Amino acid sequence: MMTELGSEEKLLDAALFHFIFPFSLNKNCKDKLISQLQMDGFTRFSLKNTALESEYYGDDYRVSHLNLERYYLPFTNSMIFPHTEDKPGLHRYSKKINQACTMRSEARSIGFIVQSTDVFLCPFDLGFITIRVEIPRGTADFSEAMEFAKRFRVLQDMNSRDREVSWVSDRSEYEDVEDFLFKHLVPGIVPFMNTKGIEETYFARHPFFVDERMYIQGLIAFQSKSEITEADLFRASHIDGFDGDNQPYMSSTNPSYIARYLDKHVYDRWAPHTYYITHETSFVCVTNEEQAMRTRIANHMYGEYYYALIINLFHKIVLLKLSNLYSHIRLDENKDKIEQLIRSITTFSAKYYFNEVVSQTQGKEIFIQLRSQFGNIDLFTDVKQTLADLYKYQENFTTKRSNYLLLILTIYTVISGIYGMNQVIEDLKGDIDWGKMQEYSPFEYFAFALTLSGITVALWLGVTTIYQLIKEMIKKHQYNK
């Protein structure tokens, strides 16, 4: 059976989106960044503050903090909902915006509302910006909603069609989403972004982990009588809007491929009315439920499933960063970086990466599907192997260094103890008469030099050991901040 686009556009009861942009932070900048966010109107998110349950999601939706806490296991809660700013974890700062904006192009004009913006400050100098967007009911059909999402996720214009689009807000017009984001929504964050590596690019103005597109989480709610087809699910997952002729577009014409893709990527526990599609660049729910059920689904997408996505994105990007650090290490030269990488991998494995995260069955299945699509299991296996290789290298290096040191000390102990000290030890007591050295024989000069060099080596080893201990204490203090 062919999977084709319908002749009539489907109308939507709701189109809700999260656009998520991950970025690197400069080292030791979190305190200043928090102050800047607070100056810009952001509030620290806390489960204890139940007044925030309906603050950031629009008039029709609400996230229960009680249900959100119960959804995740206790040791996960301590990571994603830290009680205080000084606790390690994913610290969220949110700002209500509730501003009507417009995507404007030659072909169409689509209105949307930016409900709020989140900024997550995470361990390993990682951050996320989330833009929470709603297309008002009755203002766009399915293809228009997909076209909007397809254009909005592109931070920097990549082709002529992107360059035709502008973004209008508060009487200001922006040529691309990057300007709209960093000049209008979160203008104070740019100085705190780590721009290392951007000099190796030709056109990028800001550093990106993958490319210039944001990750999408979305809820597409058809009117209750509309049938959900395979084409709808495939288009929603790939964010397929319009083609070059402004006709509804689907990025595959092979029904067998589409069927295989959906079989792998769709979670259909609540079919035929609700489907969740996970992909490496999107996590979309498509439903045709009545309003009451649709609202419950939206609350989950804003709450429990949103955090499931953030956790998996955090895991993936940290694992990619750790793998990238390993690829840049020169084993014979970067001893400190090796120790830092071992510490980072161990900390991540112990504190932030858990096999069991969610307490509910359906939540576990969706979380596992997200983890699988991101490839986090394979990435984690590679990083664990990296840790094993680093431990093995460090053990071999330490053993070799200890053997060399033991050999040197043994030689000094034997020669200077038996030969050197017996030759010149009497001349080194009390007030030293340096004139006697003029009468030394060659063997006595050798013994004297050996004695002094032995004392120098011993002092050097002592000072080096104390220095390394102090350095390790400082590193441990900085790492735990």
Tab-separated table of C-alpha atoms in Angstrom, residues 23-399:
chain	number	residue	atom	x	y	z
A	23	PHE	CA	26.307	25.034	24.208
A	24	SER	CA	29.596	25.029	26.110
A	25	LEU	CA	30.261	27.370	29.015
A	26	ASN	CA	33.492	29.130	29.826
A	27	LYS	CA	35.204	27.630	32.858
A	28	ASN	CA	34.348	29.034	36.282
A	29	CYS	CA	31.755	31.456	34.924
A	30	LYS	CA	28.566	30.029	36.468
A	31	ASP	CA	28.302	32.486	39.360
A	32	LYS	CA	28.575	35.484	37.030
A	33	LEU	CA	26.193	33.885	34.537
A	34	ILE	CA	23.592	33.241	37.249
A	35	SER	CA	23.785	36.892	38.261
A	36	GLN	CA	23.342	37.927	34.627
A	37	LEU	CA	20.335	35.618	34.184
A	38	GLN	CA	18.695	37.036	37.285
A	39	MET	CA	19.280	40.568	36.001
A	40	ASP	CA	17.617	39.525	32.726
A	41	GLY	CA	14.503	38.323	34.557
A	42	PHE	CA	15.189	34.584	34.861
A	43	THR	CA	14.044	32.735	37.992
A	44	ARG	CA	15.650	29.612	39.407
A	45	PHE	CA	13.311	26.650	38.906
A	46	SER	CA	12.532	24.686	42.065
A	47	LEU	CA	10.026	21.908	42.652
A	48	LYS	CA	9.341	23.426	46.056
A	49	ASN	CA	7.998	26.580	44.409
A	50	THR	CA	4.588	25.279	43.276
A	51	ALA	CA	3.619	28.759	42.094
A	52	LEU	CA	5.703	27.976	38.988
A	53	GLU	CA	3.500	25.033	37.974
A	54	SER	CA	1.497	27.174	35.534
A	55	GLU	CA	3.966	29.999	34.983
A	56	TYR	CA	5.826	29.026	31.819
A	57	TYR	CA	3.489	26.898	29.689
A	58	GLY	CA	0.651	29.119	28.522
A	59	ASP	CA	-2.874	29.546	29.867
A	60	ASP	CA	-4.082	26.005	29.124
A	61	TYR	CA	-1.269	23.885	30.536
A	62	ARG	CA	0.247	23.076	33.902
A	63	VAL	CA	3.077	20.856	35.178
A	64	SER	CA	2.519	19.215	38.559
A	65	HIS	CA	5.732	19.404	40.582
A	66	LEU	CA	4.525	16.550	42.798
A	67	ASN	CA	3.996	14.233	39.823
A	68	LEU	CA	7.297	15.361	38.310
A	69	GLU	CA	9.191	14.375	41.446
A	70	ARG	CA	7.429	11.008	41.731
A	71	TYR	CA	8.046	10.230	38.078
A	72	TYR	CA	11.814	9.932	38.579
A	73	LEU	CA	13.764	7.786	41.011
A	74	PRO	CA	15.196	9.563	44.093
A	75	PHE	CA	18.836	9.493	43.015
A	76	THR	CA	17.805	10.958	39.643
A	77	ASN	CA	15.833	13.728	41.349
A	78	SER	CA	18.946	14.891	43.168
A	79	MET	CA	20.619	15.393	39.776
A	80	ILE	CA	17.822	17.070	37.801
A	81	PHE	CA	16.194	18.993	40.681
A	82	PRO	CA	19.083	20.109	42.943
A	83	HIS	CA	17.818	21.786	46.117
A	84	THR	CA	20.360	24.611	46.199
A	85	GLU	CA	22.561	26.425	43.693
A	86	ASP	CA	25.760	24.980	45.157
A	87	LYS	CA	24.643	21.360	44.670
A	88	PRO	CA	25.920	19.626	41.495
A	89	GLY	CA	23.226	18.917	38.937
A	90	LEU	CA	21.110	20.414	36.159
A	91	HIS	CA	20.185	23.904	37.327
A	92	ARG	CA	17.260	25.416	35.428
A	93	TYR	CA	16.508	29.137	35.153
A	94	SER	CA	13.277	30.146	33.423
A	95	LYS	CA	11.703	33.347	32.188
A	96	LYS	CA	8.088	33.903	31.203
A	97	ILE	CA	7.836	35.829	27.932
A	98	ASN	CA	4.317	35.270	26.502
A	99	GLN	CA	5.032	37.338	23.407
A	100	ALA	CA	3.334	37.132	20.014
A	101	CYS	CA	5.780	36.896	17.101
A	102	THR	CA	5.616	36.215	13.382
A	103	MET	CA	7.551	34.136	10.883
A	104	ARG	CA	7.401	36.107	7.666
A	105	SER	CA	8.328	34.968	4.151
A	106	GLU	CA	7.211	35.627	0.578
A	107	ALA	CA	4.966	32.551	0.578
A	108	ARG	CA	3.285	32.877	3.980
A	109	SER	CA	3.144	34.504	7.380
A	110	ILE	CA	2.787	32.283	10.452
A	111	GLY	CA	2.101	33.685	13.893
A	112	PHE	CA	3.482	32.053	17.029
A	113	ILE	CA	3.783	32.769	20.733
A	114	VAL	CA	7.051	32.446	22.644
A	115	GLN	CA	5.703	31.312	26.006
A	116	SER	CA	8.984	31.143	27.922
A	117	THR	CA	12.679	30.412	27.808
A	118	ASP	CA	14.764	28.031	29.921
A	119	VAL	CA	18.505	28.060	30.520
A	120	PHE	CA	20.056	24.929	32.040
A	121	LEU	CA	23.492	25.159	33.662
A	122	CYS	CA	24.958	21.672	33.880
A	123	PRO	CA	28.138	19.933	35.046
A	124	PHE	CA	31.062	19.568	32.650
A	125	ASP	CA	30.663	23.220	31.552
A	126	LEU	CA	27.565	22.407	29.527
A	127	GLY	CA	24.395	24.450	29.064
A	128	PHE	CA	21.048	24.248	27.269
A	129	ILE	CA	18.736	26.978	26.023
A	130	THR	CA	15.110	25.993	25.483
A	131	ILE	CA	12.592	28.152	23.632
A	132	ARG	CA	9.003	27.151	24.405
A	133	VAL	CA	6.736	28.025	21.470
A	134	GLU	CA	3.023	27.633	20.730
A	135	ILE	CA	1.212	28.182	17.438
A	136	PRO	CA	-2.260	29.524	18.315
A	137	ARG	CA	-5.156	27.203	17.566
A	138	GLY	CA	-6.720	27.672	14.137
A	139	THR	CA	-3.905	29.800	12.705
A	140	ALA	CA	-1.904	27.075	10.932
A	141	ASP	CA	-2.488	23.661	9.386
A	142	PHE	CA	-0.187	20.631	9.718
A	143	SER	CA	2.173	21.522	6.849
A	144	GLU	CA	2.464	25.118	8.026
A	145	ALA	CA	3.301	23.982	11.555
A	146	MET	CA	5.988	21.663	10.176
A	147	GLU	CA	7.352	24.421	7.939
A	148	PHE	CA	7.529	26.792	10.900
A	149	ALA	CA	9.387	24.232	13.032
A	150	LYS	CA	11.726	23.392	10.156
A	151	ARG	CA	12.684	27.064	9.734
A	152	PHE	CA	12.796	28.006	13.397
A	153	ARG	CA	15.199	25.205	14.340
A	154	VAL	CA	17.821	26.572	11.904
A	155	LEU	CA	19.903	29.078	13.871
A	156	GLN	CA	21.968	30.296	10.933
A	157	ASP	CA	20.505	30.551	7.437
A	158	MET	CA	21.723	27.560	5.445
A	159	ASN	CA	20.057	28.022	2.047
A	160	SER	CA	18.094	30.515	-0.035
A	161	ARG	CA	14.759	29.469	1.498
A	162	ASP	CA	16.072	30.140	4.999
A	163	ARG	CA	17.300	33.550	3.885
A	164	GLU	CA	13.816	34.414	2.621
A	165	VAL	CA	12.431	34.108	6.170
A	166	SER	CA	12.519	36.846	8.783
A	167	TRP	CA	11.360	36.861	12.397
A	168	VAL	CA	9.309	39.735	13.754
A	169	SER	CA	8.894	40.447	17.442
A	170	ASP	CA	8.180	43.557	19.490
A	171	ARG	CA	8.446	45.821	16.416
A	172	SER	CA	11.898	44.410	15.669
A	173	GLU	CA	12.789	42.219	12.715
A	174	TYR	CA	15.590	39.642	12.720
A	175	GLU	CA	17.145	38.027	9.672
A	176	ASP	CA	17.772	34.664	11.296
A	177	VAL	CA	16.852	32.739	14.426
A	178	GLU	CA	20.332	33.150	15.883
A	179	ASP	CA	19.854	36.927	16.074
A	180	PHE	CA	16.327	36.461	17.427
A	181	LEU	CA	17.672	34.138	20.140
A	182	PHE	CA	20.839	35.953	21.224
A	183	LYS	CA	19.715	39.541	20.694
A	184	HIS	CA	16.132	39.284	21.898
A	185	LEU	CA	15.397	36.200	24.049
A	186	VAL	CA	18.684	35.610	25.950
A	187	PRO	CA	20.912	38.592	25.097
A	188	GLY	CA	23.152	38.334	28.153
A	189	ILE	CA	24.432	34.805	27.620
A	190	VAL	CA	26.782	35.232	24.651
A	191	PRO	CA	29.854	36.463	26.650
A	192	PHE	CA	29.720	33.273	28.745
A	193	MET	CA	29.721	30.845	25.821
A	194	ASN	CA	32.921	28.958	25.129
A	195	THR	CA	33.978	29.842	21.586
A	196	LYS	CA	36.971	27.490	21.471
A	197	GLY	CA	37.218	25.939	18.026
A	198	ILE	CA	35.161	28.571	16.232
A	199	GLU	CA	38.348	29.943	14.663
A	200	GLU	CA	38.548	26.680	12.702
A	201	THR	CA	35.253	27.463	10.930
A	202	TYR	CA	34.587	29.879	8.096
A	203	PHE	CA	30.995	31.020	8.587
A	204	ALA	CA	29.827	30.131	12.124
A	205	ARG	CA	29.318	32.995	14.558
A	206	HIS	CA	28.759	30.721	17.547
A	207	PRO	CA	30.060	27.214	18.331
A	208	PHE	CA	27.779	24.222	17.749
A	209	PHE	CA	28.070	20.642	18.957
A	210	VAL	CA	26.519	19.044	15.870
A	211	ASP	CA	25.297	21.644	13.367
A	212	GLU	CA	23.409	24.931	13.257
A	213	ARG	CA	20.032	23.363	14.039
A	214	MET	CA	18.246	22.996	17.338
A	215	TYR	CA	16.727	19.798	18.688
A	216	ILE	CA	12.920	19.723	18.551
A	217	GLN	CA	10.396	18.348	20.994
A	218	GLY	CA	6.852	18.817	19.756
A	219	LEU	CA	3.185	18.000	20.250
A	220	ILE	CA	1.006	17.935	17.124
A	221	ALA	CA	-2.681	17.591	17.983
A	222	PHE	CA	-5.025	16.990	15.046
A	223	GLN	CA	-8.700	17.632	15.327
A	224	SER	CA	-10.360	14.651	16.990
A	225	LYS	CA	-11.953	13.246	13.807
A	226	SER	CA	-8.743	13.313	11.773
A	227	GLU	CA	-7.106	9.960	11.084
A	228	ILE	CA	-3.370	9.708	11.810
A	229	THR	CA	-1.585	8.127	8.832
A	230	GLU	CA	1.923	6.793	8.324
A	231	ALA	CA	2.671	9.856	6.227
A	232	ASP	CA	1.676	12.112	9.136
A	233	LEU	CA	3.981	10.283	11.530
A	234	PHE	CA	6.903	10.280	9.109
A	235	ARG	CA	6.510	13.977	8.292
A	236	ALA	CA	6.207	14.894	11.979
A	237	SER	CA	9.403	13.009	12.809
A	238	HIS	CA	11.415	14.543	9.963
A	239	ILE	CA	9.802	18.002	10.311
A	240	ASP	CA	8.703	18.003	6.670
A	241	GLY	CA	6.876	21.182	5.659
A	242	PHE	CA	6.749	22.490	2.091
A	243	ASP	CA	8.896	21.849	-0.976
A	244	GLY	CA	10.356	24.456	-3.346
A	245	ASP	CA	6.995	24.844	-5.054
A	246	ASN	CA	5.255	25.481	-1.703
A	247	GLN	CA	3.478	22.140	-1.813
A	248	PRO	CA	3.244	19.749	1.186
A	249	TYR	CA	6.454	17.732	1.275
A	250	MET	CA	7.529	14.316	2.559
A	251	SER	CA	11.227	13.420	2.544
A	252	SER	CA	10.677	9.849	1.314
A	253	THR	CA	8.638	8.291	-1.471
A	254	ASN	CA	9.359	4.654	-0.593
A	255	PRO	CA	6.508	3.116	1.441
A	256	SER	CA	8.689	0.166	2.495
A	257	TYR	CA	11.331	2.503	3.895
A	258	ILE	CA	8.681	4.548	5.696
A	259	ALA	CA	7.177	1.388	7.228
A	260	ARG	CA	10.610	0.189	8.418
A	261	TYR	CA	11.431	3.614	9.810
A	262	LEU	CA	8.181	3.872	11.758
A	263	ASP	CA	8.539	0.348	13.082
A	264	LYS	CA	11.890	1.331	14.586
A	265	HIS	CA	11.120	4.857	15.773
A	266	VAL	CA	7.439	4.907	16.825
A	267	TYR	CA	6.199	4.165	20.345
A	268	ASP	CA	2.582	3.144	19.747
A	269	ARG	CA	1.348	2.037	23.145
A	270	TRP	CA	-1.702	4.349	22.849
A	271	ALA	CA	-2.384	3.836	19.125
A	272	PRO	CA	-4.409	4.615	17.063
A	273	HIS	CA	-4.985	7.942	18.807
A	274	THR	CA	-1.538	8.847	20.162
A	275	TYR	CA	1.970	8.094	18.898
A	276	TYR	CA	5.434	9.134	20.123
A	277	ILE	CA	8.188	9.263	17.504
A	278	THR	CA	11.812	9.453	18.611
A	279	HIS	CA	14.601	10.472	16.275
A	280	GLU	CA	18.175	11.717	16.685
A	281	THR	CA	16.995	15.281	16.005
A	282	SER	CA	13.356	15.254	17.183
A	283	PHE	CA	10.943	13.823	19.732
A	284	VAL	CA	7.359	14.372	18.598
A	285	CYS	CA	3.955	13.300	19.887
A	286	VAL	CA	1.115	13.103	17.362
A	287	THR	CA	-2.414	12.724	18.709
A	288	ASN	CA	-6.073	13.180	17.802
A	289	GLU	CA	-7.445	12.843	21.342
A	290	GLU	CA	-10.184	15.039	22.735
A	291	GLN	CA	-9.247	18.253	24.500
A	292	ALA	CA	-9.086	16.900	28.073
A	293	MET	CA	-6.751	14.040	27.134
A	294	ARG	CA	-4.773	16.302	24.812
A	295	THR	CA	-4.148	18.698	27.690
A	296	ARG	CA	-2.877	15.843	29.864
A	297	ILE	CA	-0.526	14.749	27.092
A	298	ALA	CA	0.742	18.326	26.696
A	299	ASN	CA	1.372	18.563	30.443
A	300	HIS	CA	3.497	15.400	30.219
A	301	MET	CA	5.426	16.786	27.246
A	302	TYR	CA	6.100	19.994	29.178
A	303	GLY	CA	7.030	18.093	32.324
A	304	GLU	CA	8.172	14.473	32.606
A	305	TYR	CA	9.036	13.857	28.954
A	306	TYR	CA	10.812	17.195	28.639
A	307	TYR	CA	13.188	16.224	31.428
A	308	ALA	CA	13.636	12.755	29.914
A	309	LEU	CA	14.803	14.462	26.744
A	310	ILE	CA	17.085	16.905	28.587
A	311	ILE	CA	18.708	14.060	30.548
A	312	ASN	CA	19.421	12.076	27.381
A	313	LEU	CA	20.760	15.138	25.567
A	314	PHE	CA	22.985	15.876	28.560
A	315	HIS	CA	24.276	12.287	28.553
A	316	LYS	CA	24.949	12.306	24.809
A	317	ILE	CA	26.812	15.609	24.704
A	318	VAL	CA	28.933	14.862	27.780
A	319	LEU	CA	29.863	11.488	26.283
A	320	LEU	CA	30.768	13.198	22.999
A	321	LYS	CA	32.876	15.758	24.873
A	322	LEU	CA	34.713	13.035	26.794
A	323	SER	CA	35.387	11.104	23.584
A	324	ASN	CA	36.628	14.271	21.915
A	325	LEU	CA	38.960	15.059	24.835
A	326	TYR	CA	40.449	11.565	24.595
A	327	SER	CA	41.105	12.006	20.868
A	328	HIS	CA	43.127	15.189	21.537
A	329	ILE	CA	45.288	13.815	24.354
A	330	ARG	CA	48.941	13.070	23.699
A	331	LEU	CA	49.651	10.253	26.071
A	332	ASP	CA	53.357	11.007	26.418
A	333	GLU	CA	52.863	14.734	27.089
A	334	ASN	CA	49.489	15.408	28.771
A	335	LYS	CA	49.721	13.651	32.155
A	336	ASP	CA	47.520	16.239	33.897
A	337	LYS	CA	44.894	16.022	31.149
A	338	ILE	CA	44.883	12.226	31.439
A	339	GLU	CA	44.219	12.444	35.179
A	340	GLN	CA	41.500	15.055	34.586
A	341	LEU	CA	39.844	12.876	31.943
A	342	ILE	CA	39.927	9.833	34.244
A	343	ARG	CA	38.330	11.916	36.993
A	344	SER	CA	35.668	13.271	34.617
A	345	ILE	CA	34.689	9.859	33.251
A	346	THR	CA	34.574	8.350	36.741
A	347	THR	CA	32.455	11.226	38.089
A	348	PHE	CA	30.051	11.050	35.160
A	349	SER	CA	29.625	7.288	35.528
A	350	ALA	CA	29.076	7.467	39.271
A	351	LYS	CA	26.912	10.585	39.613
A	352	TYR	CA	25.082	11.264	36.370
A	353	TYR	CA	24.643	8.135	34.248
A	354	PHE	CA	22.145	5.573	35.540
A	355	ASN	CA	20.561	2.577	33.857
A	356	GLU	CA	17.377	3.052	35.883
A	357	VAL	CA	16.035	6.606	35.881
A	358	VAL	CA	12.232	6.518	35.658
A	359	SER	CA	9.871	4.875	38.132
A	360	GLN	CA	6.888	4.251	35.785
A	361	THR	CA	6.641	1.591	33.083
A	362	GLN	CA	5.579	3.774	30.147
A	363	GLY	CA	8.119	6.388	31.185
A	364	LYS	CA	10.878	3.771	31.206
A	365	GLU	CA	9.972	2.659	27.693
A	366	ILE	CA	10.022	6.184	26.282
A	367	PHE	CA	13.255	7.005	28.133
A	368	ILE	CA	14.940	3.853	26.821
A	369	GLN	CA	13.779	4.620	23.285
A	370	LEU	CA	15.245	8.123	23.515
A	371	ARG	CA	18.508	6.718	24.871
A	372	SER	CA	18.612	4.197	22.055
A	373	GLN	CA	17.999	6.811	19.332
A	374	PHE	CA	20.768	9.020	20.701
A	375	GLY	CA	23.154	6.059	20.753
A	376	ASN	CA	24.048	6.756	24.382
A	377	ILE	CA	24.535	3.094	25.257
A	378	ASP	CA	27.225	2.634	22.597
A	379	LEU	CA	28.810	5.981	23.473
A	380	PHE	CA	28.921	5.030	27.156
A	381	THR	CA	30.485	1.665	26.310
A	382	ASP	CA	33.188	3.436	24.298
A	383	VAL	CA	33.868	5.890	27.132
A	384	LYS	CA	34.108	3.066	29.672
A	385	GLN	CA	36.610	1.347	27.384
A	386	THR	CA	38.501	4.630	27.188
A	387	LEU	CA	38.597	4.712	30.979
A	388	ALA	CA	39.944	1.165	31.086
A	389	ASP	CA	42.625	2.059	28.524
A	390	LEU	CA	43.615	5.179	30.458
A	391	TYR	CA	43.868	3.222	33.709
A	392	LYS	CA	46.006	0.615	31.987
A	393	TYR	CA	48.259	3.274	30.469
A	394	GLN	CA	48.532	5.129	33.774
A	395	GLU	CA	49.296	1.907	35.629
A	396	ASN	CA	52.016	0.980	33.144
A	397	PHE	CA	53.447	4.504	33.225
A	398	THR	CA	53.407	4.637	37.033
A	399	THR	CA	55.002	1.197	37.290
